[in-house]
Amino acid sequence: MRNIIKNLKDPTTTSVVLLYWLLWLCTTATTATALPKVSCTDHDTTITCDCNNDEQPLVLPQLHGTVYQVKIRNCRDLTVEPNALDNTEGLRKISFQHLDKLVLKKNALSVSRESNKALIVEFELVNFQLIDSHAISGNIEEISFTGGRIEQMHPFGFTTIKDSAILLKLDGVTINHIESQAFKKFAVEKMTIVNCNFIGNLPTRAFYELEVRNELAMLNNQFQELHSHAFSFKLISKLSLNENRFAAVDGEWLEAYIRDAVALRNNQFGATSDIAFRSLGVHRDYQLSERLELRFHNNTVRSVLPPSSSAHGADMAVASPPPQPLRFDERFALSIRQLHYDNEWDCEQLDMSAQPPQPRIEFFRQHSEQLLFRATATATATATDGGGAVAFVPMRQLIVDQCQRTNYTAYIVLGSLLLALLIVLLLLLLWWRLAQRRRRRKLDVVQPEPRTYKETQIVYQIENAGLLKTDL
Ligand SMILES: *[C@@H]1O[C@H](CO)[C@@H](O)[C@H](O)[C@H]1NC(C)=O
């Protein structure tokens, strides 16, 4: 040992040691690619590869010949090398069941249109360590993930020949990290994402340039933050987004052009940008004369200030911003029902000069009957049953209850104004009456007493007699 250490200081022995080390590295590398293979049995047109829960890492052998179906199951640690299916013919279905750790290398499941039928790929209770780029590609008709977990998915993890895919299904899958463009540029008839838990934030363009010719249904999923354009679709015929929970949705997180129908129901959106839904649009193939209805029913949102008005997310969490109007494409006929704002209503947002007071913002005015806001802290203490759930109060009621004080002052001001006016009127009336009376009295003084008949006669007589003439 001491010798070796001594010798290490000698440059020639150092290089020899390095060489040995490199050799050792190469041999271990080759053994890594030459991992033991799963034993597969061939029965009729079905090949079954069963790892029997063997603890050691295994690889799937290259499969040959005419085979209709491949079943792979009970593996603790399995790698599918590139082009594992290249030498098969007539393959229709490949299914993976109960795999603890699966790595799909590039082109692991790639089938060309010439040699194979459109392929159905099924994963049931499979934990993927990695889905590499182009791992599942080619002439794919259906792909479904049921249960299990995806640790990491590289860009273009799943690509199909256009016009071939019919179904993409994710059901009960935990998804840790998928990279931008993991699902890129393919068309399916139907896509369903149900009961999934996305643990990591979804980057921009995680689902990118996809077409869903028939229906996209997202139901009961849990998401963290979704960045701008995390979902980007060139076309969706029918979109339904129900009972999902989102920690945060950035501006335009969902970009989609809808051809037939769109409904978002019973979802809970955490920190929500006011332009979160602005990129939902109407597809150019929609040609009916009446506008396409966008149903936005019974959703909860929590408004955050636009990024420009606060430096970073940290501030947003601290500040309790007033509710912001949501923006939608005006080509939709927007149907809003029971929209819950997890923000407190601010009486400052009312135009008190209107009777009854009206919200200043058009969106709130237009949908005032359908809006609910979080009850204030003091109101919550009395309003909730103590369950800790957020209590929501209809906007109409809030305006009466919460903005009441300002209402009272308005009434008081208005009342006293009226009273003052009345008093002024009364005073004016009084003054007018007094003035009238005084004028009449003055007239009494000035007007000479009417002469009596006798007096008049006397005056006449005097005049006629010329007694009054002074030319005497
Ligand atoms: C409204 O949505 C919530 C979930 O956000 C749900 O619990 C509730 O049942 C829904 N109400 C109706 C009437 O659908």
Coordinates of C-alpha atoms and ligand atoms in Angstrom, one line a residue:
M1 CA 0.0 0.0 0.0
R2 CA 2.8 2.4 1.0
N3 CA 4.6 1.4 -2.2
I4 CA 1.6 2.3 -4.3
I5 CA 1.3 5.7 -2.7
K6 CA 5.0 6.3 -3.1
N7 CA 4.8 5.2 -6.7
L8 CA 1.9 7.5 -7.3
K9 CA 4.2 10.4 -7.0
D10 CA 6.1 8.9 -9.9
P11 CA 4.5 10.3 -13.2
T12 CA 4.9 7.1 -15.1
T13 CA 3.1 5.0 -12.5
T14 CA 0.4 7.6 -12.2
S15 CA -0.4 7.2 -15.9
V16 CA -0.4 3.4 -15.6
V17 CA -2.8 3.6 -12.7
L18 CA -5.0 6.0 -14.7
L19 CA -5.0 3.6 -17.6
Y20 CA -6.1 0.7 -15.3
W21 CA -8.8 2.9 -13.9
L22 CA -10.0 3.8 -17.3
L23 CA -10.0 0.1 -18.3
W24 CA -12.0 -0.8 -15.2
L25 CA -14.5 2.0 -16.1
C26 CA -14.9 0.6 -19.6
T27 CA -15.6 -2.9 -18.4
T28 CA -18.2 -1.8 -15.9
A29 CA -19.8 0.3 -18.6
T30 CA -20.0 -2.7 -20.9
T31 CA -21.4 -4.8 -18.1
A32 CA -24.0 -2.1 -17.5
T33 CA -25.2 -2.4 -21.1
A34 CA -25.0 -6.1 -20.8
L35 CA -27.3 -6.4 -17.9
P36 CA -29.1 -9.7 -17.5
K37 CA -32.2 -10.0 -19.6
V38 CA -35.7 -10.7 -18.5
S39 CA -36.8 -14.2 -19.6
C40 CA -39.7 -14.1 -21.9
T41 CA -42.0 -16.9 -22.9
D42 CA -43.7 -17.1 -26.2
H43 CA -47.3 -18.5 -26.3
D44 CA -49.4 -18.3 -29.4
T45 CA -49.0 -14.7 -30.5
T46 CA -48.3 -13.3 -27.0
I47 CA -44.9 -12.8 -25.5
T48 CA -44.8 -12.6 -21.7
C49 CA -41.8 -11.2 -20.0
D50 CA -42.0 -11.6 -16.2
C51 CA -39.2 -10.4 -13.9
N52 CA -40.7 -12.3 -11.0
N53 CA -39.8 -9.4 -8.7
D54 CA -36.1 -10.1 -9.2
E55 CA -34.2 -7.4 -7.3
Q56 CA -31.3 -7.0 -9.8
P57 CA -31.5 -4.6 -12.7
L58 CA -32.7 -6.2 -15.9
V59 CA -33.1 -5.2 -19.5
L60 CA -35.8 -6.2 -22.0
P61 CA -34.3 -8.4 -24.7
Q62 CA -34.8 -7.5 -28.4
L63 CA -38.1 -9.0 -29.5
H64 CA -38.4 -10.8 -32.8
G65 CA -40.9 -12.2 -35.1
T66 CA -44.6 -12.0 -35.6
V67 CA -46.3 -11.2 -32.3
Y68 CA -49.6 -9.7 -31.5
Q69 CA -49.1 -8.8 -27.9
V70 CA -46.3 -8.2 -25.4
K71 CA -46.8 -8.3 -21.7
I72 CA -44.1 -7.2 -19.3
R73 CA -44.7 -7.5 -15.6
N74 CA -43.4 -7.7 -12.0
C75 CA -40.1 -5.9 -12.4
R76 CA -38.2 -4.1 -9.7
D77 CA -35.7 -2.4 -12.1
L78 CA -36.1 -2.6 -15.8
T79 CA -34.5 -0.8 -18.7
V80 CA -35.9 -0.8 -22.2
E81 CA -33.0 -0.2 -24.6
P82 CA -33.4 1.7 -27.9
N83 CA -35.2 -0.1 -30.8
A84 CA -36.3 -3.0 -28.7
L85 CA -39.4 -3.6 -30.9
D86 CA -37.7 -3.0 -34.3
N87 CA -37.7 -6.7 -35.3
T88 CA -41.3 -7.5 -34.5
E89 CA -44.1 -7.8 -37.0
G90 CA -47.8 -7.3 -36.5
L91 CA -47.5 -6.0 -33.0
R92 CA -50.7 -4.5 -31.7
K93 CA -50.4 -4.1 -28.0
I94 CA -47.7 -3.8 -25.4
S95 CA -48.6 -3.7 -21.7
F96 CA -46.5 -3.0 -18.6
Q97 CA -47.8 -4.0 -15.2
H98 CA -46.4 -3.6 -11.7
L99 CA -43.0 -2.1 -12.5
D100 CA -41.1 -0.4 -9.6
K101 CA -38.5 1.4 -11.7
L102 CA -38.6 1.6 -15.5
V103 CA -36.3 3.5 -17.8
L104 CA -37.4 4.0 -21.4
K105 CA -34.4 5.0 -23.5
K106 CA -34.6 6.9 -26.8
N107 CA -36.8 5.0 -29.3
A108 CA -37.5 2.3 -26.7
L109 CA -41.0 1.9 -27.9
S110 CA -40.9 3.1 -31.4
V111 CA -42.8 1.4 -34.1
S112 CA -42.9 2.2 -37.8
R113 CA -46.0 2.2 -39.8
E114 CA -44.7 -0.4 -42.3
S115 CA -44.1 -3.4 -40.1
N116 CA -46.7 -2.9 -37.4
K117 CA -50.3 -2.1 -36.8
A118 CA -51.1 1.0 -34.8
L119 CA -49.8 0.2 -31.4
I120 CA -51.7 0.3 -28.1
V121 CA -49.4 1.0 -25.1
E122 CA -50.6 0.5 -21.6
F123 CA -48.8 1.2 -18.3
E124 CA -50.4 0.0 -15.1
L125 CA -48.8 0.8 -11.7
V126 CA -45.5 1.6 -13.4
N127 CA -43.0 3.9 -11.8
F128 CA -40.9 5.6 -14.5
Q129 CA -37.5 6.7 -13.5
L130 CA -37.1 8.3 -16.9
I131 CA -39.0 8.7 -20.2
D132 CA -36.3 9.8 -22.6
S133 CA -36.8 11.9 -25.7
H134 CA -38.7 10.0 -28.4
A135 CA -39.1 7.0 -26.0
I136 CA -42.6 6.3 -27.2
S137 CA -42.9 7.2 -30.9
G138 CA -44.2 6.3 -34.2
N139 CA -47.4 4.6 -35.2
I140 CA -49.2 4.8 -31.8
E141 CA -52.9 4.5 -31.5
E142 CA -53.5 4.5 -27.7
I143 CA -51.4 5.2 -24.7
S144 CA -52.6 5.0 -21.2
F145 CA -51.0 5.4 -17.8
T146 CA -52.9 4.1 -14.9
G147 CA -51.5 4.6 -11.4
G148 CA -47.8 4.8 -10.8
R149 CA -45.4 7.7 -11.1
I150 CA -43.4 9.6 -13.6
E151 CA -40.2 10.9 -12.1
Q152 CA -38.9 12.6 -15.2
M153 CA -39.9 13.1 -18.8
H154 CA -37.7 14.7 -21.4
P155 CA -38.7 16.9 -24.3
F156 CA -40.5 14.9 -27.0
G157 CA -41.0 12.0 -24.7
F158 CA -44.1 11.0 -26.6
T159 CA -44.4 11.7 -30.3
T160 CA -46.7 10.0 -32.7
I161 CA -47.2 9.9 -36.4
K162 CA -49.8 12.5 -37.1
D163 CA -53.3 11.1 -37.6
S164 CA -52.7 7.9 -35.7
A165 CA -53.2 8.5 -32.0
I166 CA -56.7 8.0 -30.8
L167 CA -56.4 8.1 -27.0
L168 CA -54.0 9.5 -24.5
K169 CA -55.0 8.8 -20.9
L170 CA -53.4 9.6 -17.6
D171 CA -55.3 8.2 -14.6
G172 CA -54.2 8.4 -11.0
V173 CA -50.6 9.1 -12.0
T174 CA -48.1 11.1 -9.9
I175 CA -46.0 13.3 -12.1
N176 CA -42.9 14.7 -10.6
H177 CA -41.0 16.5 -13.3
I178 CA -41.9 16.9 -17.0
E179 CA -39.8 19.2 -19.1
S180 CA -40.9 21.8 -21.5
Q181 CA -42.3 20.2 -24.7
A182 CA -42.5 16.7 -23.1
F183 CA -45.8 16.3 -25.0
K184 CA -45.3 18.0 -28.3
K185 CA -46.8 18.1 -31.7
F186 CA -49.3 15.3 -31.9
A187 CA -52.9 14.9 -32.5
V188 CA -55.3 12.6 -30.6
E189 CA -59.0 12.0 -30.7
K190 CA -59.4 12.0 -27.0
M191 CA -57.2 13.0 -24.1
T192 CA -58.1 12.5 -20.5
I193 CA -56.2 13.5 -17.4
V194 CA -58.0 12.4 -14.3
N195 CA -57.0 11.9 -10.6
C196 CA -53.4 13.0 -11.2
N197 CA -51.0 14.7 -8.9
F198 CA -48.5 17.0 -10.6
I199 CA -45.9 17.5 -7.9
G200 CA -43.6 19.9 -9.7
N201 CA -44.6 23.1 -11.4
L202 CA -45.5 22.7 -15.0
P203 CA -43.1 24.7 -17.2
T204 CA -44.2 26.7 -20.2
R205 CA -45.1 24.4 -23.2
A206 CA -45.2 21.2 -21.2
F207 CA -48.0 20.3 -23.5
Y208 CA -47.3 22.0 -26.7
E209 CA -48.9 22.3 -30.1
L210 CA -51.3 19.5 -29.5
E211 CA -54.6 18.8 -31.3
V212 CA -57.5 17.1 -29.6
R213 CA -59.9 16.3 -32.3
N214 CA -62.7 15.2 -30.0
E215 CA -62.4 15.8 -26.3
L216 CA -60.0 16.9 -23.6
A217 CA -61.3 16.1 -20.1
M218 CA -59.3 17.1 -17.1
L219 CA -61.0 16.0 -13.9
N220 CA -60.0 16.0 -10.2
N221 CA -56.3 16.7 -10.6
Q222 CA -53.9 18.5 -8.3
F223 CA -51.5 20.9 -9.8
Q224 CA -48.8 23.2 -8.4
E225 CA -47.9 26.3 -10.3
L226 CA -48.7 26.4 -14.0
H227 CA -46.5 28.7 -16.0
S228 CA -47.6 30.8 -19.0
H229 CA -48.7 28.5 -21.9
A230 CA -48.1 25.3 -19.9
F231 CA -50.9 23.9 -21.9
S232 CA -50.9 24.9 -25.5
F233 CA -53.4 23.5 -28.0
K234 CA -53.9 24.3 -31.6
L235 CA -57.3 22.8 -31.5
I236 CA -59.7 21.2 -28.9
S237 CA -63.1 20.3 -30.0
K238 CA -64.7 19.9 -26.5
L239 CA -62.9 21.0 -23.4
S240 CA -64.0 20.2 -19.9
L241 CA -62.0 21.1 -16.9
N242 CA -63.8 20.0 -13.7
E243 CA -62.9 19.7 -10.1
N244 CA -59.2 20.5 -10.4
R245 CA -57.1 22.2 -7.8
F246 CA -54.3 24.5 -8.9
A247 CA -51.8 26.2 -6.5
A248 CA -51.3 29.0 -9.0
V249 CA -52.0 29.8 -12.6
D250 CA -49.9 32.3 -14.5
G251 CA -51.2 34.5 -17.3
E252 CA -52.5 32.6 -20.3
W253 CA -51.5 29.2 -18.8
L254 CA -54.1 27.5 -20.9
E255 CA -53.9 28.4 -24.6
A256 CA -56.5 26.6 -26.6
Y257 CA -58.7 27.2 -29.7
I258 CA -62.1 25.6 -29.1
R259 CA -64.3 24.4 -31.8
D260 CA -67.4 23.0 -30.2
A261 CA -67.8 23.4 -26.4
V262 CA -65.9 24.6 -23.4
A263 CA -66.8 24.3 -19.7
L264 CA -64.8 24.9 -16.5
R265 CA -66.6 23.8 -13.4
N266 CA -65.9 23.4 -9.7
N267 CA -62.2 24.2 -10.0
Q268 CA -60.1 25.9 -7.4
F269 CA -57.5 28.2 -8.7
G270 CA -54.9 29.5 -6.2
A271 CA -53.0 32.7 -7.1
T272 CA -54.7 33.6 -10.3
S273 CA -53.5 36.1 -12.9
D274 CA -56.3 38.3 -14.2
I275 CA -55.3 37.1 -17.7
A276 CA -55.1 33.5 -16.8
F277 CA -57.9 32.6 -19.2
R278 CA -57.3 35.2 -21.9
S279 CA -55.8 32.7 -24.3
L280 CA -58.8 30.5 -24.5
G281 CA -60.1 31.3 -28.0
V282 CA -62.6 30.3 -30.6
H283 CA -61.2 28.1 -33.4
R284 CA -61.6 29.4 -36.9
D285 CA -63.6 26.3 -37.8
Y286 CA -66.4 27.4 -35.5
Q287 CA -69.0 28.8 -37.9
L288 CA -72.3 29.0 -36.2
S289 CA -73.9 32.5 -36.1
E290 CA -74.5 32.5 -32.4
R291 CA -71.5 33.0 -30.2
L292 CA -69.8 29.9 -28.7
E293 CA -70.7 29.7 -25.0
L294 CA -67.9 29.5 -22.4
R295 CA -69.2 28.1 -19.2
F296 CA -67.3 29.2 -16.1
H297 CA -69.4 27.8 -13.3
N298 CA -68.7 27.4 -9.6
N299 CA -65.0 28.2 -9.7
T300 CA -62.8 29.7 -7.0
V301 CA -60.0 32.1 -7.8
R302 CA -57.6 34.2 -5.8
S303 CA -56.6 37.4 -7.5
V304 CA -53.0 38.4 -7.3
L305 CA -51.6 41.8 -8.3
P306 CA -50.2 41.9 -11.9
P307 CA -46.5 41.2 -11.9
S308 CA -45.7 44.7 -12.9
S309 CA -47.1 46.2 -9.8
S310 CA -45.1 44.1 -7.4
A311 CA -41.5 43.1 -7.6
H312 CA -41.8 39.4 -6.9
G313 CA -44.1 36.6 -5.8
A314 CA -43.0 37.1 -2.2
D315 CA -44.7 40.5 -2.0
M316 CA -47.8 39.1 -3.6
A317 CA -48.3 36.6 -0.8
V318 CA -48.0 39.3 1.8
A319 CA -50.2 41.9 0.2
S320 CA -53.9 41.2 0.2
P321 CA -54.8 42.7 -3.1
P322 CA -58.4 43.6 -4.1
P323 CA -60.2 41.2 -6.4
Q324 CA -59.3 41.7 -10.1
P325 CA -61.7 41.2 -13.0
L326 CA -60.9 38.1 -15.1
R327 CA -60.4 38.7 -18.8
F328 CA -61.9 36.4 -21.4
D329 CA -61.9 36.5 -25.2
E330 CA -64.9 38.6 -26.2
R331 CA -65.8 36.2 -29.0
F332 CA -67.3 33.9 -26.4
A333 CA -70.7 34.2 -25.0
L334 CA -69.5 34.2 -21.4
S335 CA -71.6 32.4 -18.9
I336 CA -70.4 33.0 -15.3
R337 CA -72.1 31.4 -12.3
Q338 CA -71.1 31.3 -8.7
L339 CA -67.6 32.7 -9.1
H340 CA -65.9 32.7 -5.7
Y341 CA -63.2 35.2 -5.1
D342 CA -60.8 34.2 -2.3
N343 CA -60.2 37.9 -1.8
E344 CA -62.0 40.4 0.4
W345 CA -64.3 42.8 -1.3
D346 CA -63.2 46.4 -1.0
C347 CA -65.9 49.0 -0.6
E348 CA -63.5 51.4 -2.3
Q349 CA -64.4 49.5 -5.5
L350 CA -68.0 50.8 -5.4
D351 CA -69.4 53.9 -7.1
M352 CA -71.3 55.4 -4.2
S353 CA -72.9 58.0 -6.3
A354 CA -75.1 55.4 -7.9
Q355 CA -78.3 54.3 -6.1
P356 CA -77.9 51.5 -5.1
P357 CA -74.1 51.7 -5.1
Q358 CA -72.6 49.9 -8.1
P359 CA -69.1 48.3 -8.6
R360 CA -66.9 50.6 -10.7
I361 CA -65.4 47.8 -12.7
E362 CA -67.6 46.6 -15.5
F363 CA -66.8 42.9 -15.0
F364 CA -68.1 43.0 -11.4
R365 CA -71.1 45.1 -12.4
Q366 CA -72.0 42.7 -15.2
H367 CA -71.8 39.6 -13.2
S368 CA -72.8 41.1 -9.8
E369 CA -75.5 38.5 -9.1
Q370 CA -73.0 35.6 -9.5
L371 CA -70.0 36.9 -7.5
L372 CA -69.1 35.9 -4.0
F373 CA -66.2 37.1 -2.0
R374 CA -64.3 35.9 1.1
A375 CA -65.9 37.2 4.2
T376 CA -63.8 39.6 6.3
A377 CA -61.9 38.2 9.2
T378 CA -64.4 39.6 11.7
A379 CA -67.3 38.4 9.7
T380 CA -65.8 35.0 9.3
A381 CA -65.5 34.5 13.0
T382 CA -69.3 34.8 13.3
A383 CA -70.2 33.4 9.9
T384 CA -68.3 30.1 9.8
D385 CA -69.2 27.0 11.7
G386 CA -65.7 26.9 13.0
G387 CA -64.6 24.3 10.4
G388 CA -61.9 26.7 9.2
A389 CA -63.2 26.6 5.6
V390 CA -63.3 30.0 3.8
A391 CA -66.8 31.5 4.0
F392 CA -68.0 33.3 0.9
V393 CA -70.6 36.0 0.9
P394 CA -72.6 37.1 -2.2
M395 CA -71.5 40.5 -3.4
R396 CA -75.0 41.9 -3.1
Q397 CA -75.1 41.1 0.6
L398 CA -71.6 42.4 1.1
I399 CA -72.5 45.7 -0.4
V400 CA -75.4 46.1 2.0
D401 CA -73.6 44.7 5.1
Q402 CA -70.0 45.7 4.7
C403 CA -70.3 48.9 2.9
Q404 CA -73.2 49.9 5.1
R405 CA -71.3 52.6 7.2
T406 CA -70.5 54.5 4.0
N407 CA -74.1 54.0 3.1
Y408 CA -75.3 55.5 6.4
T409 CA -73.1 58.6 6.0
A410 CA -74.4 58.9 2.5
Y411 CA -78.0 58.9 3.8
I412 CA -77.1 61.3 6.7
V413 CA -75.5 63.7 4.3
L414 CA -78.4 63.4 1.9
G415 CA -80.9 63.7 4.7
S416 CA -79.3 66.8 6.2
L417 CA -79.1 68.4 2.8
L418 CA -82.8 67.8 2.3
L419 CA -83.5 69.2 5.7
A420 CA -81.4 72.3 5.0
L421 CA -83.2 72.8 1.7
L422 CA -86.5 72.5 3.5
I423 CA -85.5 75.0 6.1
V424 CA -84.3 77.4 3.4
L425 CA -87.6 76.9 1.6
L426 CA -89.6 77.6 4.8
L427 CA -87.5 80.7 5.5
L428 CA -88.0 81.9 2.0
L429 CA -91.8 81.3 2.3
L430 CA -91.9 83.1 5.6
W431 CA -89.8 86.0 4.3
W432 CA -92.1 86.2 1.3
R433 CA -95.2 86.3 3.4
L434 CA -93.7 88.9 5.7
A435 CA -92.6 91.0 2.7
Q436 CA -96.1 90.8 1.2
R437 CA -97.7 91.9 4.4
R438 CA -95.3 94.8 4.9
R439 CA -95.9 96.0 1.3
R440 CA -99.6 95.9 1.8
R441 CA -99.3 98.0 5.0
K442 CA -97.2 100.6 3.1
L443 CA -99.8 100.9 0.5
D444 CA -102.4 101.5 3.2
V445 CA -100.4 104.6 4.3
V446 CA -99.8 106.1 0.9
Q447 CA -103.3 105.7 -0.5
P448 CA -105.5 108.7 0.3
E449 CA -108.8 108.1 2.1
P450 CA -111.5 107.8 -0.4
R451 CA -113.7 111.0 -0.4
T452 CA -117.3 110.7 0.8
Y453 CA -120.1 111.6 -1.6
K454 CA -120.7 114.8 0.3
E455 CA -117.2 115.9 0.0
T456 CA -117.2 115.3 -3.7
Q457 CA -120.3 117.3 -4.1
I458 CA -118.8 120.2 -2.2
V459 CA -115.7 120.1 -4.4
Y460 CA -117.8 120.2 -7.5
Q461 CA -119.8 123.1 -6.3
I462 CA -116.8 125.0 -5.4
E463 CA -115.2 124.4 -8.7
N464 CA -118.3 125.3 -10.6
A465 CA -118.7 128.5 -8.7
G466 CA -115.2 129.3 -9.6
L467 CA -114.6 130.0 -6.0
L468 CA -111.3 128.2 -6.2
K469 CA -110.1 130.4 -9.0
T470 CA -107.3 132.6 -7.9
D471 CA -107.7 135.3 -10.5
L472 CA -109.6 137.4 -8.1
Ligands
LIG1 C1 -68.8 23.9 -6.3 O1 -67.4 23.6 -6.3 C2 -66.9 23.0 -5.0 C3 -65.5 22.7 -5.2 O2 -64.8 23.9 -5.6 C4 -67.7 21.8 -4.7 O3 -67.3 21.3 -3.5 C5 -69.2 22.0 -4.7 O4 -69.9 20.9 -4.5 C6 -69.6 22.7 -6.0 N1 -71.0 23.1 -5.9 C7 -71.9 22.7 -6.8 C8 -73.3 23.2 -6.6 O5 -71.6 22.0 -7.8

